[in-house]
Amino acid sequence: MALDQEKLKPFRVMRERLGGMLSDASDVINDLNMSSASENLDKLGKKVNNDTFKIQVIGTFKNGKSTFINSLLGEAVLPAYALPCTAVINEVKYGEKKEAILYFRNPLPEKLPNSISQKALAHMQKHNMKEVPPLHIDYSELEDYVVIPMGEDPKEMLLESPYEKVELFWPLEMLKEGVEIIDSPGLEEDDTRTRVTMNYLSKADAILFVLVADRLCSQAEMSFIENNLYEFGFTDPFFIVNRFDLIPDNQKDGIVRFAKNKLSGFSTNDIFFVSAQQALDGEVQGNSVLYEKSQMGVFTERLSEFLTNDKGKIKLSQPSRELKRILNNEALYKVIPSQRAMLDSSLDEVRARYETAKPQLEMLKSKKQQIIAKLQLRIEQSKAEFKRATYRNTVTVAEMIPGWIREYTPERKLGLVPNRKKIAAVVTEISEHINGKIEEQQKIWKNDVMLPLVKERADYIFDSTEQDLTKLYSEIDAIVIQMSGNEDVAPEPVPLWQRIAGAAAGALLLLPDLAIAGGLNGLTKELAKNVAIVIGTEVLLGLFIGFTNPFVLVGGIVAAILGGHFTSDAALKKIKSMLGDAIVAKVSENADEGATKTSETIASILIDIANDISSAVDNEIAQTEQLVTSIIDEMQRGQANIDARKQVINSCETKIKALSTALDAFIFELIEQK
Ligand SMILES: Nc1nc2c(ncn2[C@@H]2O[C@H](COP(=O)(O)OP(=O)(O)OP(=O)(O)O)[C@@H](O)[C@H]2O)c(=O)[nH]1
Ligand SMILES: [Mg+2]
């Protein structure tokens, strides 16, 4: 039941090949004394080796997500029950030893559930309820932490968890290459927990969407797949139809046809019909017939193929392009020619040129600071605009809700004598309809209003910077030429974007198209477009605060209807008006918080980019200084040293050319295999 290790080989081979090139490159870069480039190579190396594949398991509450993961682990370790249960993100990762680490939120929520674990409480108190460090817990006691608190008081269920996540380490082969499987709280059960799951989506690399065979493809599920998964770029989720054991044999074909009909337009992957419970029982009891029956083996095989063939390549492509850029643009066209030119000058000349350059370099540092300050100011100004736009949209949605409810005729009927079940069904149906309408509206708003606004603001924010930065970089280049004393050293003109992206490692890599697109010229144009796309996702996530959940509303409405003696028509009217009030109240109540959160999320992405630009320029300046000081060092040690140094540079040049050719072949293979 372990994954076929053979299948992971091609990715490992590619990863090792890139690792080998990185370490060869690192030797050359060290020989050339390019220490800040060498730091960048270290970062790349870490990324290549640490890259995780986060596979988020997601789906309506109680569909068997936790059971499904347990069946992969071969043990009932994540709590799974008939009642809504998972409340916290669980990241399952590879570890030789089975263990669990609990992470706390910072800040902690204001009110803690009464039923909270005493051990966790004592730990939080020990740290004065502030910046609480992670806590090792016994993995067999996960239940004390990750489940929805089912205390005496039903209000407990509505409280937010004080825990950020649990990391569960497990010696499972398929997790070895940095693969993580994420168990997330079920959707549609409660706003708080739905939000936990939604917030994690932006970190996920792949989605495993769990449905159930006996209640397949509800309207809410289909709407989620279409409006959330698809919209967020998860165009190829894995669909798992669980609880297939509950379907009588003569109906199985029908279910398969129905599922394919509904789902195949949303993924090119096969749909898997499994029984997570049978798989788990089979493993726990060592009953291979039962495991076989569960069909989980078919799925794990396909998952392993996916991990091998698809995801890895996308992750290797960015670092390999980045390595090539450092080797060509920095080492080959800039550092090597200027080092040669300096070695051909006299020591006194080089020293004198460096003295002249020092104050100029200082000046460039303060110019950079001015550029970044201007960026920050413009971002701050834009924040208010993002907030206004978001708030206005929420108000508009709130105004539309009563009309949507009035116009809607539920398919499910109250009948002559409305009872609890019928009322609940009608409330749920109307809520689902309204949620669908809200989502539709958000989508329109996102595309028509928010994305153009973000793009326009990003243009404004980064526009003036483009000129300033271009000027700054050409001044750095001029100093390099001046210090080497040879006009022939003129570095290759590298597009501004490439230079910035090369030296930056953080937020800019969030912008996938940019990270891959090598030689762009219009930084601003591309940056703005990409920022808008990335932020589009974040904005939608922020707005989930406004979403309503029928299960929370049902109780009060049922009581009101059963308490009064309504005719069927009057009852429907009453339900509609209560439901309308509740949904509008909920949406309005969260309008301000949602708008603040959305504008802050957008601003923080923009600030991250500004910081990245800042450190990119710092790196270039540091590298320039280093270039000359290392040469002065060599020259001080006499002519023999200078000759030896020239030999080293020649051999570096040969090695870089060979590496560059090898990288081209590597990148080509990555593209071919995609
Ligand atoms: N018959 C059958 N029952 C299953 C199967 N998988 C899970 N269950 C049962 O369904 C119930 C819910 O399972 P969980 O794994 O807790 O579901 P979940 O999706 O993690 O639930 P939340 O965390 O609350 O969203 C449990 O009682 C499981 O025993 C299956 O394949 N067949
Ligand atoms: Mg669960």
PDB file of N, CA and C in Angstrom, residues 321-377:
ATOM      1  N   ARG A 321      15.717  28.820 -14.134  1.00  0.00           N
ATOM      2  CA  ARG A 321      15.836  30.061 -14.910  1.00  0.00           C
ATOM      3  C   ARG A 321      16.628  31.114 -14.145  1.00  0.00           C
ATOM      4  N   GLU A 322      16.394  31.141 -12.860  1.00  0.00           N
ATOM      5  CA  GLU A 322      17.067  32.115 -12.012  1.00  0.00           C
ATOM      6  C   GLU A 322      18.582  31.851 -11.982  1.00  0.00           C
ATOM      7  N   LEU A 323      18.956  30.586 -11.896  1.00  0.00           N
ATOM      8  CA  LEU A 323      20.373  30.223 -11.884  1.00  0.00           C
ATOM      9  C   LEU A 323      21.044  30.686 -13.186  1.00  0.00           C
ATOM     10  N   LYS A 324      20.340  30.463 -14.269  1.00  0.00           N
ATOM     11  CA  LYS A 324      20.916  30.839 -15.550  1.00  0.00           C
ATOM     12  C   LYS A 324      21.161  32.349 -15.613  1.00  0.00           C
ATOM     13  N   ARG A 325      20.211  33.090 -15.080  1.00  0.00           N
ATOM     14  CA  ARG A 325      20.350  34.540 -15.099  1.00  0.00           C
ATOM     15  C   ARG A 325      21.571  34.995 -14.293  1.00  0.00           C
ATOM     16  N   ILE A 326      21.747  34.400 -13.109  1.00  0.00           N
ATOM     17  CA  ILE A 326      22.889  34.807 -12.282  1.00  0.00           C
ATOM     18  C   ILE A 326      24.203  34.505 -13.017  1.00  0.00           C
ATOM     19  N   LEU A 327      24.263  33.326 -13.607  1.00  0.00           N
ATOM     20  CA  LEU A 327      25.499  32.935 -14.282  1.00  0.00           C
ATOM     21  C   LEU A 327      25.796  33.827 -15.484  1.00  0.00           C
ATOM     22  N   ASN A 328      24.787  34.036 -16.317  1.00  0.00           N
ATOM     23  CA  ASN A 328      25.026  34.815 -17.531  1.00  0.00           C
ATOM     24  C   ASN A 328      25.147  36.297 -17.240  1.00  0.00           C
ATOM     25  N   ASN A 329      24.090  36.851 -16.695  1.00  0.00           N
ATOM     26  CA  ASN A 329      24.034  38.304 -16.610  1.00  0.00           C
ATOM     27  C   ASN A 329      24.958  38.862 -15.546  1.00  0.00           C
ATOM     28  N   GLU A 330      25.083  38.167 -14.441  1.00  0.00           N
ATOM     29  CA  GLU A 330      25.934  38.725 -13.393  1.00  0.00           C
ATOM     30  C   GLU A 330      27.388  38.314 -13.572  1.00  0.00           C
ATOM     31  N   ALA A 331      27.628  37.006 -13.662  1.00  0.00           N
ATOM     32  CA  ALA A 331      29.020  36.548 -13.685  1.00  0.00           C
ATOM     33  C   ALA A 331      29.686  36.789 -15.035  1.00  0.00           C
ATOM     34  N   LEU A 332      29.054  36.266 -16.079  1.00  0.00           N
ATOM     35  CA  LEU A 332      29.719  36.245 -17.380  1.00  0.00           C
ATOM     36  C   LEU A 332      29.869  37.640 -17.997  1.00  0.00           C
ATOM     37  N   TYR A 333      28.783  38.419 -17.939  1.00  0.00           N
ATOM     38  CA  TYR A 333      28.821  39.701 -18.646  1.00  0.00           C
ATOM     39  C   TYR A 333      29.244  40.862 -17.767  1.00  0.00           C
ATOM     40  N   LYS A 334      29.261  40.673 -16.460  1.00  0.00           N
ATOM     41  CA  LYS A 334      29.571  41.822 -15.625  1.00  0.00           C
ATOM     42  C   LYS A 334      30.827  41.587 -14.796  1.00  0.00           C
ATOM     43  N   VAL A 335      30.779  40.584 -13.937  1.00  0.00           N
ATOM     44  CA  VAL A 335      31.870  40.401 -12.982  1.00  0.00           C
ATOM     45  C   VAL A 335      33.181  40.014 -13.679  1.00  0.00           C
ATOM     46  N   ILE A 336      33.110  39.043 -14.581  1.00  0.00           N
ATOM     47  CA  ILE A 336      34.346  38.573 -15.208  1.00  0.00           C
ATOM     48  C   ILE A 336      35.050  39.686 -16.006  1.00  0.00           C
ATOM     49  N   PRO A 337      34.333  40.394 -16.904  1.00  0.00           N
ATOM     50  CA  PRO A 337      35.044  41.456 -17.636  1.00  0.00           C
ATOM     51  C   PRO A 337      35.591  42.547 -16.715  1.00  0.00           C
ATOM     52  N   SER A 338      34.839  42.914 -15.681  1.00  0.00           N
ATOM     53  CA  SER A 338      35.375  44.002 -14.859  1.00  0.00           C
ATOM     54  C   SER A 338      36.556  43.536 -14.004  1.00  0.00           C
ATOM     55  N   GLN A 339      36.537  42.279 -13.557  1.00  0.00           N
ATOM     56  CA  GLN A 339      37.695  41.791 -12.795  1.00  0.00           C
ATOM     57  C   GLN A 339      38.935  41.769 -13.689  1.00  0.00           C
ATOM     58  N   ARG A 340      38.751  41.314 -14.925  1.00  0.00           N
ATOM     59  CA  ARG A 340      39.902  41.275 -15.846  1.00  0.00           C
ATOM     60  C   ARG A 340      40.474  42.671 -16.053  1.00  0.00           C
ATOM     61  N   ALA A 341      39.556  43.618 -16.293  1.00  0.00           N
ATOM     62  CA  ALA A 341      40.008  44.985 -16.549  1.00  0.00           C
ATOM     63  C   ALA A 341      40.763  45.547 -15.344  1.00  0.00           C
ATOM     64  N   MET A 342      40.277  45.274 -14.163  1.00  0.00           N
ATOM     65  CA  MET A 342      40.952  45.797 -12.978  1.00  0.00           C
ATOM     66  C   MET A 342      42.333  45.179 -12.808  1.00  0.00           C
ATOM     67  N   LEU A 343      42.422  43.878 -13.084  1.00  0.00           N
ATOM     68  CA  LEU A 343      43.713  43.201 -12.923  1.00  0.00           C
ATOM     69  C   LEU A 343      44.765  43.755 -13.890  1.00  0.00           C
ATOM     70  N   ASP A 344      44.281  44.311 -15.008  1.00  0.00           N
ATOM     71  CA  ASP A 344      45.211  44.899 -15.964  1.00  0.00           C
ATOM     72  C   ASP A 344      45.642  46.318 -15.586  1.00  0.00           C
ATOM     73  N   SER A 345      44.985  46.890 -14.585  1.00  0.00           N
ATOM     74  CA  SER A 345      45.368  48.242 -14.145  1.00  0.00           C
ATOM     75  C   SER A 345      46.399  48.115 -13.017  1.00  0.00           C
ATOM     76  N   SER A 346      46.915  49.289 -12.575  1.00  0.00           N
ATOM     77  CA  SER A 346      47.835  49.219 -11.428  1.00  0.00           C
ATOM     78  C   SER A 346      47.036  49.300 -10.133  1.00  0.00           C
ATOM     79  N   LEU A 347      47.667  48.810  -9.065  1.00  0.00           N
ATOM     80  CA  LEU A 347      46.975  48.784  -7.770  1.00  0.00           C
ATOM     81  C   LEU A 347      46.562  50.189  -7.334  1.00  0.00           C
ATOM     82  N   ASP A 348      47.470  51.143  -7.511  1.00  0.00           N
ATOM     83  CA  ASP A 348      47.154  52.518  -7.096  1.00  0.00           C
ATOM     84  C   ASP A 348      45.949  53.073  -7.851  1.00  0.00           C
ATOM     85  N   GLU A 349      45.938  52.755  -9.140  1.00  0.00           N
ATOM     86  CA  GLU A 349      44.794  53.222  -9.956  1.00  0.00           C
ATOM     87  C   GLU A 349      43.478  52.663  -9.417  1.00  0.00           C
ATOM     88  N   VAL A 350      43.469  51.363  -9.195  1.00  0.00           N
ATOM     89  CA  VAL A 350      42.232  50.723  -8.724  1.00  0.00           C
ATOM     90  C   VAL A 350      41.807  51.312  -7.385  1.00  0.00           C
ATOM     91  N   ARG A 351      42.786  51.493  -6.495  1.00  0.00           N
ATOM     92  CA  ARG A 351      42.472  52.072  -5.182  1.00  0.00           C
ATOM     93  C   ARG A 351      41.868  53.463  -5.322  1.00  0.00           C
ATOM     94  N   ALA A 352      42.489  54.260  -6.183  1.00  0.00           N
ATOM     95  CA  ALA A 352      42.012  55.636  -6.353  1.00  0.00           C
ATOM     96  C   ALA A 352      40.591  55.645  -6.906  1.00  0.00           C
ATOM     97  N   ARG A 353      40.341  54.753  -7.859  1.00  0.00           N
ATOM     98  CA  ARG A 353      38.987  54.701  -8.438  1.00  0.00           C
ATOM     99  C   ARG A 353      37.962  54.293  -7.389  1.00  0.00           C
ATOM    100  N   TYR A 354      38.362  53.366  -6.518  1.00  0.00           N
ATOM    101  CA  TYR A 354      37.431  52.920  -5.475  1.00  0.00           C
ATOM    102  C   TYR A 354      37.116  54.070  -4.518  1.00  0.00           C
ATOM    103  N   GLU A 355      38.122  54.857  -4.171  1.00  0.00           N
ATOM    104  CA  GLU A 355      37.895  55.998  -3.279  1.00  0.00           C
ATOM    105  C   GLU A 355      36.894  56.973  -3.899  1.00  0.00           C
ATOM    106  N   THR A 356      37.022  57.175  -5.203  1.00  0.00           N
ATOM    107  CA  THR A 356      36.082  58.077  -5.885  1.00  0.00           C
ATOM    108  C   THR A 356      34.669  57.491  -5.853  1.00  0.00           C
ATOM    109  N   ALA A 357      34.606  56.156  -6.013  1.00  0.00           N
ATOM    110  CA  ALA A 357      33.286  55.527  -6.141  1.00  0.00           C
ATOM    111  C   ALA A 357      32.524  55.454  -4.811  1.00  0.00           C
ATOM    112  N   LYS A 358      33.270  55.397  -3.686  1.00  0.00           N
ATOM    113  CA  LYS A 358      32.601  55.196  -2.384  1.00  0.00           C
ATOM    114  C   LYS A 358      31.454  56.165  -2.097  1.00  0.00           C
ATOM    115  N   PRO A 359      31.755  57.507  -2.168  1.00  0.00           N
ATOM    116  CA  PRO A 359      30.643  58.427  -1.878  1.00  0.00           C
ATOM    117  C   PRO A 359      29.498  58.297  -2.882  1.00  0.00           C
ATOM    118  N   GLN A 360      29.841  57.940  -4.126  1.00  0.00           N
ATOM    119  CA  GLN A 360      28.776  57.774  -5.135  1.00  0.00           C
ATOM    120  C   GLN A 360      27.860  56.608  -4.758  1.00  0.00           C
ATOM    121  N   LEU A 361      28.488  55.555  -4.263  1.00  0.00           N
ATOM    122  CA  LEU A 361      27.681  54.395  -3.855  1.00  0.00           C
ATOM    123  C   LEU A 361      26.774  54.742  -2.672  1.00  0.00           C
ATOM    124  N   GLU A 362      27.313  55.531  -1.734  1.00  0.00           N
ATOM    125  CA  GLU A 362      26.498  55.966  -0.591  1.00  0.00           C
ATOM    126  C   GLU A 362      25.283  56.748  -1.068  1.00  0.00           C
ATOM    127  N   MET A 363      25.529  57.612  -2.040  1.00  0.00           N
ATOM    128  CA  MET A 363      24.452  58.427  -2.593  1.00  0.00           C
ATOM    129  C   MET A 363      23.367  57.536  -3.200  1.00  0.00           C
ATOM    130  N   LEU A 364      23.802  56.496  -3.901  1.00  0.00           N
ATOM    131  CA  LEU A 364      22.820  55.602  -4.514  1.00  0.00           C
ATOM    132  C   LEU A 364      21.961  54.920  -3.446  1.00  0.00           C
ATOM    133  N   LYS A 365      22.587  54.606  -2.304  1.00  0.00           N
ATOM    134  CA  LYS A 365      21.814  53.966  -1.234  1.00  0.00           C
ATOM    135  C   LYS A 365      20.701  54.894  -0.752  1.00  0.00           C
ATOM    136  N   SER A 366      21.024  56.190  -0.615  1.00  0.00           N
ATOM    137  CA  SER A 366      19.967  57.061  -0.108  1.00  0.00           C
ATOM    138  C   SER A 366      18.920  57.332  -1.192  1.00  0.00           C
ATOM    139  N   LYS A 367      19.338  57.308  -2.448  1.00  0.00           N
ATOM    140  CA  LYS A 367      18.345  57.447  -3.526  1.00  0.00           C
ATOM    141  C   LYS A 367      17.352  56.287  -3.496  1.00  0.00           C
ATOM    142  N   LYS A 368      17.904  55.129  -3.236  1.00  0.00           N
ATOM    143  CA  LYS A 368      17.029  53.954  -3.169  1.00  0.00           C
ATOM    144  C   LYS A 368      15.998  54.135  -2.056  1.00  0.00           C
ATOM    145  N   GLN A 369      16.472  54.641  -0.924  1.00  0.00           N
ATOM    146  CA  GLN A 369      15.543  54.820   0.183  1.00  0.00           C
ATOM    147  C   GLN A 369      14.400  55.763  -0.177  1.00  0.00           C
ATOM    148  N   GLN A 370      14.746  56.801  -0.929  1.00  0.00           N
ATOM    149  CA  GLN A 370      13.690  57.739  -1.347  1.00  0.00           C
ATOM    150  C   GLN A 370      12.668  57.045  -2.253  1.00  0.00           C
ATOM    151  N   ILE A 371      13.170  56.212  -3.138  1.00  0.00           N
ATOM    152  CA  ILE A 371      12.253  55.510  -4.050  1.00  0.00           C
ATOM    153  C   ILE A 371      11.288  54.631  -3.247  1.00  0.00           C
ATOM    154  N   ILE A 372      11.828  53.911  -2.288  1.00  0.00           N
ATOM    155  CA  ILE A 372      10.985  53.001  -1.502  1.00  0.00           C
ATOM    156  C   ILE A 372       9.982  53.787  -0.652  1.00  0.00           C
ATOM    157  N   ALA A 373      10.427  54.909  -0.105  1.00  0.00           N
ATOM    158  CA  ALA A 373       9.511  55.719   0.709  1.00  0.00           C
ATOM    159  C   ALA A 373       8.335  56.204  -0.139  1.00  0.00           C
ATOM    160  N   LYS A 374       8.642  56.577  -1.365  1.00  0.00           N
ATOM    161  CA  LYS A 374       7.582  57.038  -2.266  1.00  0.00           C
ATOM    162  C   LYS A 374       6.594  55.896  -2.548  1.00  0.00           C
ATOM    163  N   LEU A 375       7.144  54.715  -2.767  1.00  0.00           N
ATOM    164  CA  LEU A 375       6.285  53.546  -2.986  1.00  0.00           C
ATOM    165  C   LEU A 375       5.353  53.331  -1.796  1.00  0.00           C
ATOM    166  N   GLN A 376       5.953  53.386  -0.606  1.00  0.00           N
ATOM    167  CA  GLN A 376       5.153  53.118   0.593  1.00  0.00           C
ATOM    168  C   GLN A 376       4.032  54.131   0.758  1.00  0.00           C
ATOM    169  N   LEU A 377       4.351  55.372   0.475  1.00  0.00           N
ATOM    170  CA  LEU A 377       3.341  56.417   0.588  1.00  0.00           C
ATOM    171  C   LEU A 377       2.185  56.150  -0.377  1.00  0.00           C
TER     172      LEU A 377
END
